[in-house]
Tab-separated table of C-alpha atoms and ligand atoms in Angstrom:
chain	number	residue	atom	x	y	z
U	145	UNK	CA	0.000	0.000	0.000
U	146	UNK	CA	1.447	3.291	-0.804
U	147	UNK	CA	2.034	5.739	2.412
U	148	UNK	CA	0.604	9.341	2.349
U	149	UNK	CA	4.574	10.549	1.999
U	150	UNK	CA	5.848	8.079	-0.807
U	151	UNK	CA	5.956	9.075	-4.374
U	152	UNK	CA	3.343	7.085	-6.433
U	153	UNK	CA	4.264	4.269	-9.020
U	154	UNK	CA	2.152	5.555	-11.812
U	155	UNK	CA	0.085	8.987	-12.390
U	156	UNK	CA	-2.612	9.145	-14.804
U	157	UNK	CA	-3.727	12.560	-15.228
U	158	UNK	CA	-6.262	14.024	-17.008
U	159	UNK	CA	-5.731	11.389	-19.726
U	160	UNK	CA	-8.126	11.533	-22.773
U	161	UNK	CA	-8.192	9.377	-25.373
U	162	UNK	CA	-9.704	9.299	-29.517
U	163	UNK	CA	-10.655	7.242	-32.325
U	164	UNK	CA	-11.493	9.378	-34.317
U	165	UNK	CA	-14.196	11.129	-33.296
U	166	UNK	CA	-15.254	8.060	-30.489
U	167	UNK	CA	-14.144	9.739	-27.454
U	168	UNK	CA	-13.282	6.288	-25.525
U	169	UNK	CA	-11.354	8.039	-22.388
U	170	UNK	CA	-12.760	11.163	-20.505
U	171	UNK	CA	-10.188	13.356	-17.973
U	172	UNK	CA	-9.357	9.747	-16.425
U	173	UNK	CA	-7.096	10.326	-13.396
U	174	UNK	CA	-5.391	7.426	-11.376
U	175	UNK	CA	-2.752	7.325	-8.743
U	176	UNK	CA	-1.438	3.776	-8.515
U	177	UNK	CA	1.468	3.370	-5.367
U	178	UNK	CA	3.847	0.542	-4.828
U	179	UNK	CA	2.263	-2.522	-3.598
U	180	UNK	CA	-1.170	-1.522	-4.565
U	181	UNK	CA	-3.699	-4.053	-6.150
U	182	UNK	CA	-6.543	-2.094	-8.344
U	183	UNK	CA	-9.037	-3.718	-9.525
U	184	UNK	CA	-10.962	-1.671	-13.012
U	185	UNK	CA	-14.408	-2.827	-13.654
U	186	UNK	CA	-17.462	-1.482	-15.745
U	187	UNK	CA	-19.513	-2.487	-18.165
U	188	UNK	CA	-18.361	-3.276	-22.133
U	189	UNK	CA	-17.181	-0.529	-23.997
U	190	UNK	CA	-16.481	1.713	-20.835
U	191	UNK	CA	-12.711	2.242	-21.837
U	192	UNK	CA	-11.022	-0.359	-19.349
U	193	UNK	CA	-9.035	-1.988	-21.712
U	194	UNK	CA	-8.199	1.048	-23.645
U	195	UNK	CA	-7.020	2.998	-20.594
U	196	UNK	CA	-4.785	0.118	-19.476
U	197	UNK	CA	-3.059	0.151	-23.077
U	198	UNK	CA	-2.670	3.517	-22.732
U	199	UNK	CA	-0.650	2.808	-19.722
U	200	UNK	CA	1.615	0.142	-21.402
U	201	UNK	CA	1.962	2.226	-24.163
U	202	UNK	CA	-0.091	0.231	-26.409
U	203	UNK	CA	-2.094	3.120	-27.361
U	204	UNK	CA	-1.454	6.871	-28.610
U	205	UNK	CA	-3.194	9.021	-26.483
U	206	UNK	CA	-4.144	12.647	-27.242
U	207	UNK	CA	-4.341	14.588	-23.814
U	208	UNK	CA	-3.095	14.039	-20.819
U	209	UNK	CA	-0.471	12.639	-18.895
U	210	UNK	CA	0.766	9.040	-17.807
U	211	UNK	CA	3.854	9.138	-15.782
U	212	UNK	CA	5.618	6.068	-14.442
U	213	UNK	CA	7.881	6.769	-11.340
U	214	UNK	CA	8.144	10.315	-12.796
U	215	UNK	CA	8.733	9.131	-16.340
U	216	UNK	CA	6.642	10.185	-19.234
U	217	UNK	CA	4.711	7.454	-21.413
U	218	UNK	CA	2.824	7.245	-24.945
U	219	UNK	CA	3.063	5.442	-27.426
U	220	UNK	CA	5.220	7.549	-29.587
U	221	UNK	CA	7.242	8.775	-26.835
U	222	UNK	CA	11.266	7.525	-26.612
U	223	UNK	CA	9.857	6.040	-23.421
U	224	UNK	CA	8.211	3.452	-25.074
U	225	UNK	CA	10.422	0.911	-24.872
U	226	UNK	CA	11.572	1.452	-20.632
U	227	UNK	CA	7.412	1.531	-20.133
U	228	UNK	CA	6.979	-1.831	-21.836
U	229	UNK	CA	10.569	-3.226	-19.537
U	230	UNK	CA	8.860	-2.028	-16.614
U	231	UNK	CA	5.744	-2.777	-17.007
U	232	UNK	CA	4.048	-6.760	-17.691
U	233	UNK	CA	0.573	-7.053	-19.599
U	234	UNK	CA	-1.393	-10.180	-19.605
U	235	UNK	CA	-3.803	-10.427	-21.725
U	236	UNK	CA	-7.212	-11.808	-22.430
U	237	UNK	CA	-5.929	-13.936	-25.354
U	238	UNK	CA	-2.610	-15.073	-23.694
U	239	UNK	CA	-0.025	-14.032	-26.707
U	240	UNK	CA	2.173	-16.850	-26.195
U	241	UNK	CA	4.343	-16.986	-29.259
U	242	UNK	CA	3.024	-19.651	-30.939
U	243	UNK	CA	6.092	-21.232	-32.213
U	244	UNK	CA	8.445	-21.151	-29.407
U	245	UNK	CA	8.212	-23.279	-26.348
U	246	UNK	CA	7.164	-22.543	-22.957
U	247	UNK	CA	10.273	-22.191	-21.351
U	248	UNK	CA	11.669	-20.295	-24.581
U	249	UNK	CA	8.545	-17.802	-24.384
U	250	UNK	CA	9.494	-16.624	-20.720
U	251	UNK	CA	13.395	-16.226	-21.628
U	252	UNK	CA	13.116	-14.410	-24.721
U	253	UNK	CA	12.367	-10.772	-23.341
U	254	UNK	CA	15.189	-11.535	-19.916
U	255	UNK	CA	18.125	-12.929	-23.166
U	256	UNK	CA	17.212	-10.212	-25.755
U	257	UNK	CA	15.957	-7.233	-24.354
U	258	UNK	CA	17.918	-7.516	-20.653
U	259	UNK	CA	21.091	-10.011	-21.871
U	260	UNK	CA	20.680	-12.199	-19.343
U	261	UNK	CA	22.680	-15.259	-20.323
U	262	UNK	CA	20.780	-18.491	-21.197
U	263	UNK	CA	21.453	-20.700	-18.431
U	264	UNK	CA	20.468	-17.940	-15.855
U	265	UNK	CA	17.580	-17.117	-18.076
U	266	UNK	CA	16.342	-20.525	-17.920
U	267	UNK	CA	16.709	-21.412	-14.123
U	268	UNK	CA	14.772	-17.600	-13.595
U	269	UNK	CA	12.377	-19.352	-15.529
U	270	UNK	CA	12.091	-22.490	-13.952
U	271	UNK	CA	11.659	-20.817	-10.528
U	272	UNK	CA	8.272	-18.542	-12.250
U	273	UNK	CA	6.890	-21.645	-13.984
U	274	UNK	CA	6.915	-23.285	-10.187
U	275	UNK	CA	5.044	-19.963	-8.920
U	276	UNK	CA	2.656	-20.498	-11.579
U	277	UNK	CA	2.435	-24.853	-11.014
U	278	UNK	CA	3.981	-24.950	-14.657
U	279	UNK	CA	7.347	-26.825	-13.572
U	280	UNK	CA	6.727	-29.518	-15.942
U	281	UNK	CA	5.250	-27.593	-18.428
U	282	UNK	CA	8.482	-25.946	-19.579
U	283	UNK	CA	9.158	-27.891	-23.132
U	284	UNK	CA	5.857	-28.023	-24.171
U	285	UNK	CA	4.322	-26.029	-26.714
U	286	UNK	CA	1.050	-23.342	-26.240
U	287	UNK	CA	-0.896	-25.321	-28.688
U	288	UNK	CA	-0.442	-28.179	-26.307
U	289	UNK	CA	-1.465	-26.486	-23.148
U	290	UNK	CA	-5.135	-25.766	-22.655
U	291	UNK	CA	-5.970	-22.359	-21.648
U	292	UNK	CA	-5.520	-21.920	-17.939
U	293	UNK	CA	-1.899	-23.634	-18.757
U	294	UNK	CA	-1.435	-21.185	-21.447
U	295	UNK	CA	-2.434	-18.426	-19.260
U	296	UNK	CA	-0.195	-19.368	-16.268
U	297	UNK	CA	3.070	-19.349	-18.711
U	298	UNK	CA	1.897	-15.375	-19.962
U	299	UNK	CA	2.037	-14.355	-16.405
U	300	UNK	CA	5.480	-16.499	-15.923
U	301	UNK	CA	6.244	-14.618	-19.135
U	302	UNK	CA	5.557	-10.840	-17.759
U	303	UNK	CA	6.977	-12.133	-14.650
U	304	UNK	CA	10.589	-12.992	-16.294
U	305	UNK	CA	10.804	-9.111	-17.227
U	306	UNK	CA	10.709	-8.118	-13.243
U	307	UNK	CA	8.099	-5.490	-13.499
U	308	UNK	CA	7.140	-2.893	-11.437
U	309	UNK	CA	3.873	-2.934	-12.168
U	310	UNK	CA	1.589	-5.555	-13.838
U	311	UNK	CA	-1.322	-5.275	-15.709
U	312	UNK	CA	-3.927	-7.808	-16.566
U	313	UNK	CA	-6.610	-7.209	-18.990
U	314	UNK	CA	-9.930	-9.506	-18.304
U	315	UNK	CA	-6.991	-12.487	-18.052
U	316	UNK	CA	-9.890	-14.956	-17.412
U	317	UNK	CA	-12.345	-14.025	-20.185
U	318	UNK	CA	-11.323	-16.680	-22.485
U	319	UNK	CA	-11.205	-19.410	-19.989
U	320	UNK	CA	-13.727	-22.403	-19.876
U	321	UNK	CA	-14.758	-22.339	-16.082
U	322	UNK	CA	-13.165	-24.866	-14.790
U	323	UNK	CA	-10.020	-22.972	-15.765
U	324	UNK	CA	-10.799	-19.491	-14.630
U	325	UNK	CA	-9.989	-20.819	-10.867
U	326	UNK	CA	-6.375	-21.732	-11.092
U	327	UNK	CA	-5.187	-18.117	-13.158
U	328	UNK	CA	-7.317	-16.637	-10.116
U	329	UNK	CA	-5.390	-18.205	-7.771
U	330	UNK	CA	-1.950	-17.637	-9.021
U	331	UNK	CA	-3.047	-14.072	-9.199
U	332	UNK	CA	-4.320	-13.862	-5.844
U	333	UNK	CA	-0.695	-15.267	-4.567
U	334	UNK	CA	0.975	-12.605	-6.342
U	335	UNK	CA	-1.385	-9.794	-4.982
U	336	UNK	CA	-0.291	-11.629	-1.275
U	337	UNK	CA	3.171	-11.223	-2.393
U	338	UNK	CA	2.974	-8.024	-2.761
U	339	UNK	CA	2.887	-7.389	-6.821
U	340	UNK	CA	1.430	-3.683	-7.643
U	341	UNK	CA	-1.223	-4.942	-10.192
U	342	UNK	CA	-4.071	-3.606	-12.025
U	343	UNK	CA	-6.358	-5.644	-13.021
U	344	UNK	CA	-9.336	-5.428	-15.537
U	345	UNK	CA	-11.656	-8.151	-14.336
U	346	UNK	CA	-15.365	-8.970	-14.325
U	347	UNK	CA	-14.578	-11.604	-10.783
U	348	UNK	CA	-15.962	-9.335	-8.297
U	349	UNK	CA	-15.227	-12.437	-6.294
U	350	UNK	CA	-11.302	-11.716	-6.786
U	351	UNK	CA	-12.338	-8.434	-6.262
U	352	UNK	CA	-13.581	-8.375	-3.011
U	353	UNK	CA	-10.351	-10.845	-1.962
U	354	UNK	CA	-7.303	-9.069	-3.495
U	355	UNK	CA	-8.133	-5.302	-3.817
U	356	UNK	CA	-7.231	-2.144	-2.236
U	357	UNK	CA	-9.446	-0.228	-4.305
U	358	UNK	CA	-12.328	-0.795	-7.046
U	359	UNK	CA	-12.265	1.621	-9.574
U	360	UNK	CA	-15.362	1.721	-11.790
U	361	UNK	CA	-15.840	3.019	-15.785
U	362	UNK	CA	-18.866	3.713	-17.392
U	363	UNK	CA	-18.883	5.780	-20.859
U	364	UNK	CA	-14.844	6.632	-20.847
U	365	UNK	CA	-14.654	7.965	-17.532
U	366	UNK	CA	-13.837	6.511	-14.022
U	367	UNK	CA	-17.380	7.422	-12.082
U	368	UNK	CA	-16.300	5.793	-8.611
U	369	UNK	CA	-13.089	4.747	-6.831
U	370	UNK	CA	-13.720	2.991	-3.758
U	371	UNK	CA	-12.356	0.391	-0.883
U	372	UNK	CA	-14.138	-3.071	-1.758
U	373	UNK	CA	-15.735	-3.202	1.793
U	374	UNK	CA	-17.841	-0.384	0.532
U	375	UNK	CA	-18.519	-0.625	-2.443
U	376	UNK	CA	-20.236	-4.664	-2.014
U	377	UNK	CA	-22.124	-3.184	0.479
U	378	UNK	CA	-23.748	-0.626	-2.263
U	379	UNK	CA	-22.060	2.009	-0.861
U	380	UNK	CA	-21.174	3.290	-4.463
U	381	UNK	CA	-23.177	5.443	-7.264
U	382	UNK	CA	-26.481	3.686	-8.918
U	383	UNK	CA	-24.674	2.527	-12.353
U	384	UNK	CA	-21.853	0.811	-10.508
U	385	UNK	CA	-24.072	-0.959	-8.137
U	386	UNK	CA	-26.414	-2.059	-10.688
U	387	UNK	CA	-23.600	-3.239	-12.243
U	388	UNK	CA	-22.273	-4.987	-9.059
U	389	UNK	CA	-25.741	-6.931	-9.003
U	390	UNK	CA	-25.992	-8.394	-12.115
U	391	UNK	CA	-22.023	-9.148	-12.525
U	392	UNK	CA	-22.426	-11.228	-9.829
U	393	UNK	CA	-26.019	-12.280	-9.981
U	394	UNK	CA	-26.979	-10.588	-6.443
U	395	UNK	CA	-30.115	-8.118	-6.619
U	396	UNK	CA	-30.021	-7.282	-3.134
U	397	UNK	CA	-27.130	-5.084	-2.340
U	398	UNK	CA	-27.999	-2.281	0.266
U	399	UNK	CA	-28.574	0.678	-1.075
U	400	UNK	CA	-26.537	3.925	-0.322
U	401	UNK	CA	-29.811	6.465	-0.127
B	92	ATP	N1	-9.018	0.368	-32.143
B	92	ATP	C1	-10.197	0.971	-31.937
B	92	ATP	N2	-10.757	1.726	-32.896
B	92	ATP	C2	-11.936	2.360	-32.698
B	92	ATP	N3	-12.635	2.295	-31.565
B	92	ATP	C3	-12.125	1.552	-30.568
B	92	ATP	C4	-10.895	0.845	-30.701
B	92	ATP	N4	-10.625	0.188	-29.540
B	92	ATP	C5	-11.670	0.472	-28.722
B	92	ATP	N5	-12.564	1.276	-29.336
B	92	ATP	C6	-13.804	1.818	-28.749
B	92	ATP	O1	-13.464	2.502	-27.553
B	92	ATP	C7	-14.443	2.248	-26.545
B	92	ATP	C8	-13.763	1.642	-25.324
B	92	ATP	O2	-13.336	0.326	-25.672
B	92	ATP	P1	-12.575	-0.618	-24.652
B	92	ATP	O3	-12.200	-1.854	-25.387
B	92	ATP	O4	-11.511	0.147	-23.984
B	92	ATP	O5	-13.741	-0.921	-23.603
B	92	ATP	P2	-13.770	-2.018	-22.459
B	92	ATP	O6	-14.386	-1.360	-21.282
B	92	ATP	O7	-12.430	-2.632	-22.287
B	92	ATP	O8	-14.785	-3.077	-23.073
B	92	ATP	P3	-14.837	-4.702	-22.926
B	92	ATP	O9	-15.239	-4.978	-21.486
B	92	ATP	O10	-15.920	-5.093	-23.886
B	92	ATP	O11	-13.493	-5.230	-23.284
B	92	ATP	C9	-15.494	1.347	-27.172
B	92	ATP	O12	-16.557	2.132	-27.637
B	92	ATP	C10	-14.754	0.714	-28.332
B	92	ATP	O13	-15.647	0.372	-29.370
């Protein structure tokens, strides 16, 4: 958790973002410190998974600012390239490279991008595909994994790279259900360890566990930041608890009026 005196991780400020003329993010500000777990949710379209590309410098954006540990970012900035190092992205449809194997998808960003020899690369590697239960995993393909597996070896991927921050966007989406469970839970051990993570997620149940603060979008904008403890209990604004209730399938949240 970040104290009231320590300089935050990453500053979004006023950030607005275009396609053309689809306005998809509205004066979005976010203050993420070291150590904190944020969890973005809102319905489709609301500009989550924009915002967070925006952050990894995925996406241009047109105003605004997004600063990590003081440092500009955009996607045509000569940052680039340090934001993507510092940062690890997950997403929904895994990325693996599809013709390299397991163990050489985690060591190709540590051999080429920070020259970490091979051996060292691979026993790094070994060590992430135990956090993830992947040990003996590591010479397999992605087309032989199924998804959760596949999944698992991303995160060991973004992992190898030592981030500072880690951002997942809806990692479960894709998942059958019985697979959403173990990605969850490998998650949830690296929120306990202390990972600074935001994550784009429809599990309000991961929610409720892992976060330090729920941040809701609706329409390009963030409408309500708030500790989980309150925002379950309804304590939030009308579109975000409406949204609460039929995410998770609950009608009878309390209401804040
Ligand atoms: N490359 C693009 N070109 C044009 N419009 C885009 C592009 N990417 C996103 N948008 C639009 O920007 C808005 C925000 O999209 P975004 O994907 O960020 O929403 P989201 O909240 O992540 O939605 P979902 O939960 O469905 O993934 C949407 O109206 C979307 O159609």
């Amino acid at each position: 958790m970040m104290s009231s005196s320590s300089r935050p991780l990453l500053e979004v400020s006023g950030l607005n973002k275009w396609f053309g003329a689809m306005h998809a993010l509205r004066d979005v500000d976010l203050t993420v410190g070291v150590g904190e777990r944020i969890v973005v949710c809102g319905p489709s379209g609301s500009g989550k998974s924009t915002m967070v590309r925006c952050i990894n410098a995925l996406e241009r954006y047109q105003n605004g600012l997004i600063r990590l540990e003081g440092e500009a970012i955009n996607a045509d900035c000569d940052s680039v390239f340090g934001a993507r190092r510092a940062i690890g992205m997950v997403f929904q449809s895994f990325n693996l490279f599809p013709h390299l194997s397991v163990l050489d998808n985690i060591t190709l960003g540590p051999r080429k991008l920070l020259r970490l020899p091979r051996p060292d690369a691979e026993s790094a590697a070994m060590m992430l595909l135990s956090q993830v239960r992947m040990e003996d995993q590591a010479r397999k393909m992605p087309s032989q994994l199924s998804g959760g597996q596949q999944q698992r070896a991303a995160i060991a991927r973004a992992l190898a790279m030592n981030p500072k921050l880690m951002l997942f966007d809806e990692p479960t989406s894709a998942l059958d259900p019985e697979m959403v469970k173990e990605v969850l839970d490998v998650m949830t051990a690296l929120a306990e360890a202390g990972t600074t993570m935001i994550c784009v997620t429809h599990e309000m149940g991961f929610a409720k566990a892992v976060a330090d603060r729920i941040v809701f979008m609706d329409q390009g904008k963030i409408v309500e930041t708030a500790d989980p403890a309150a925002f379950f209990a309804g304590d939030c604004c009308d579109r975000a608890r409406s949204f609460v209730s039929t995410t998770t399938g609950r009608s009878g949240l309390a209401s804040s009026s």
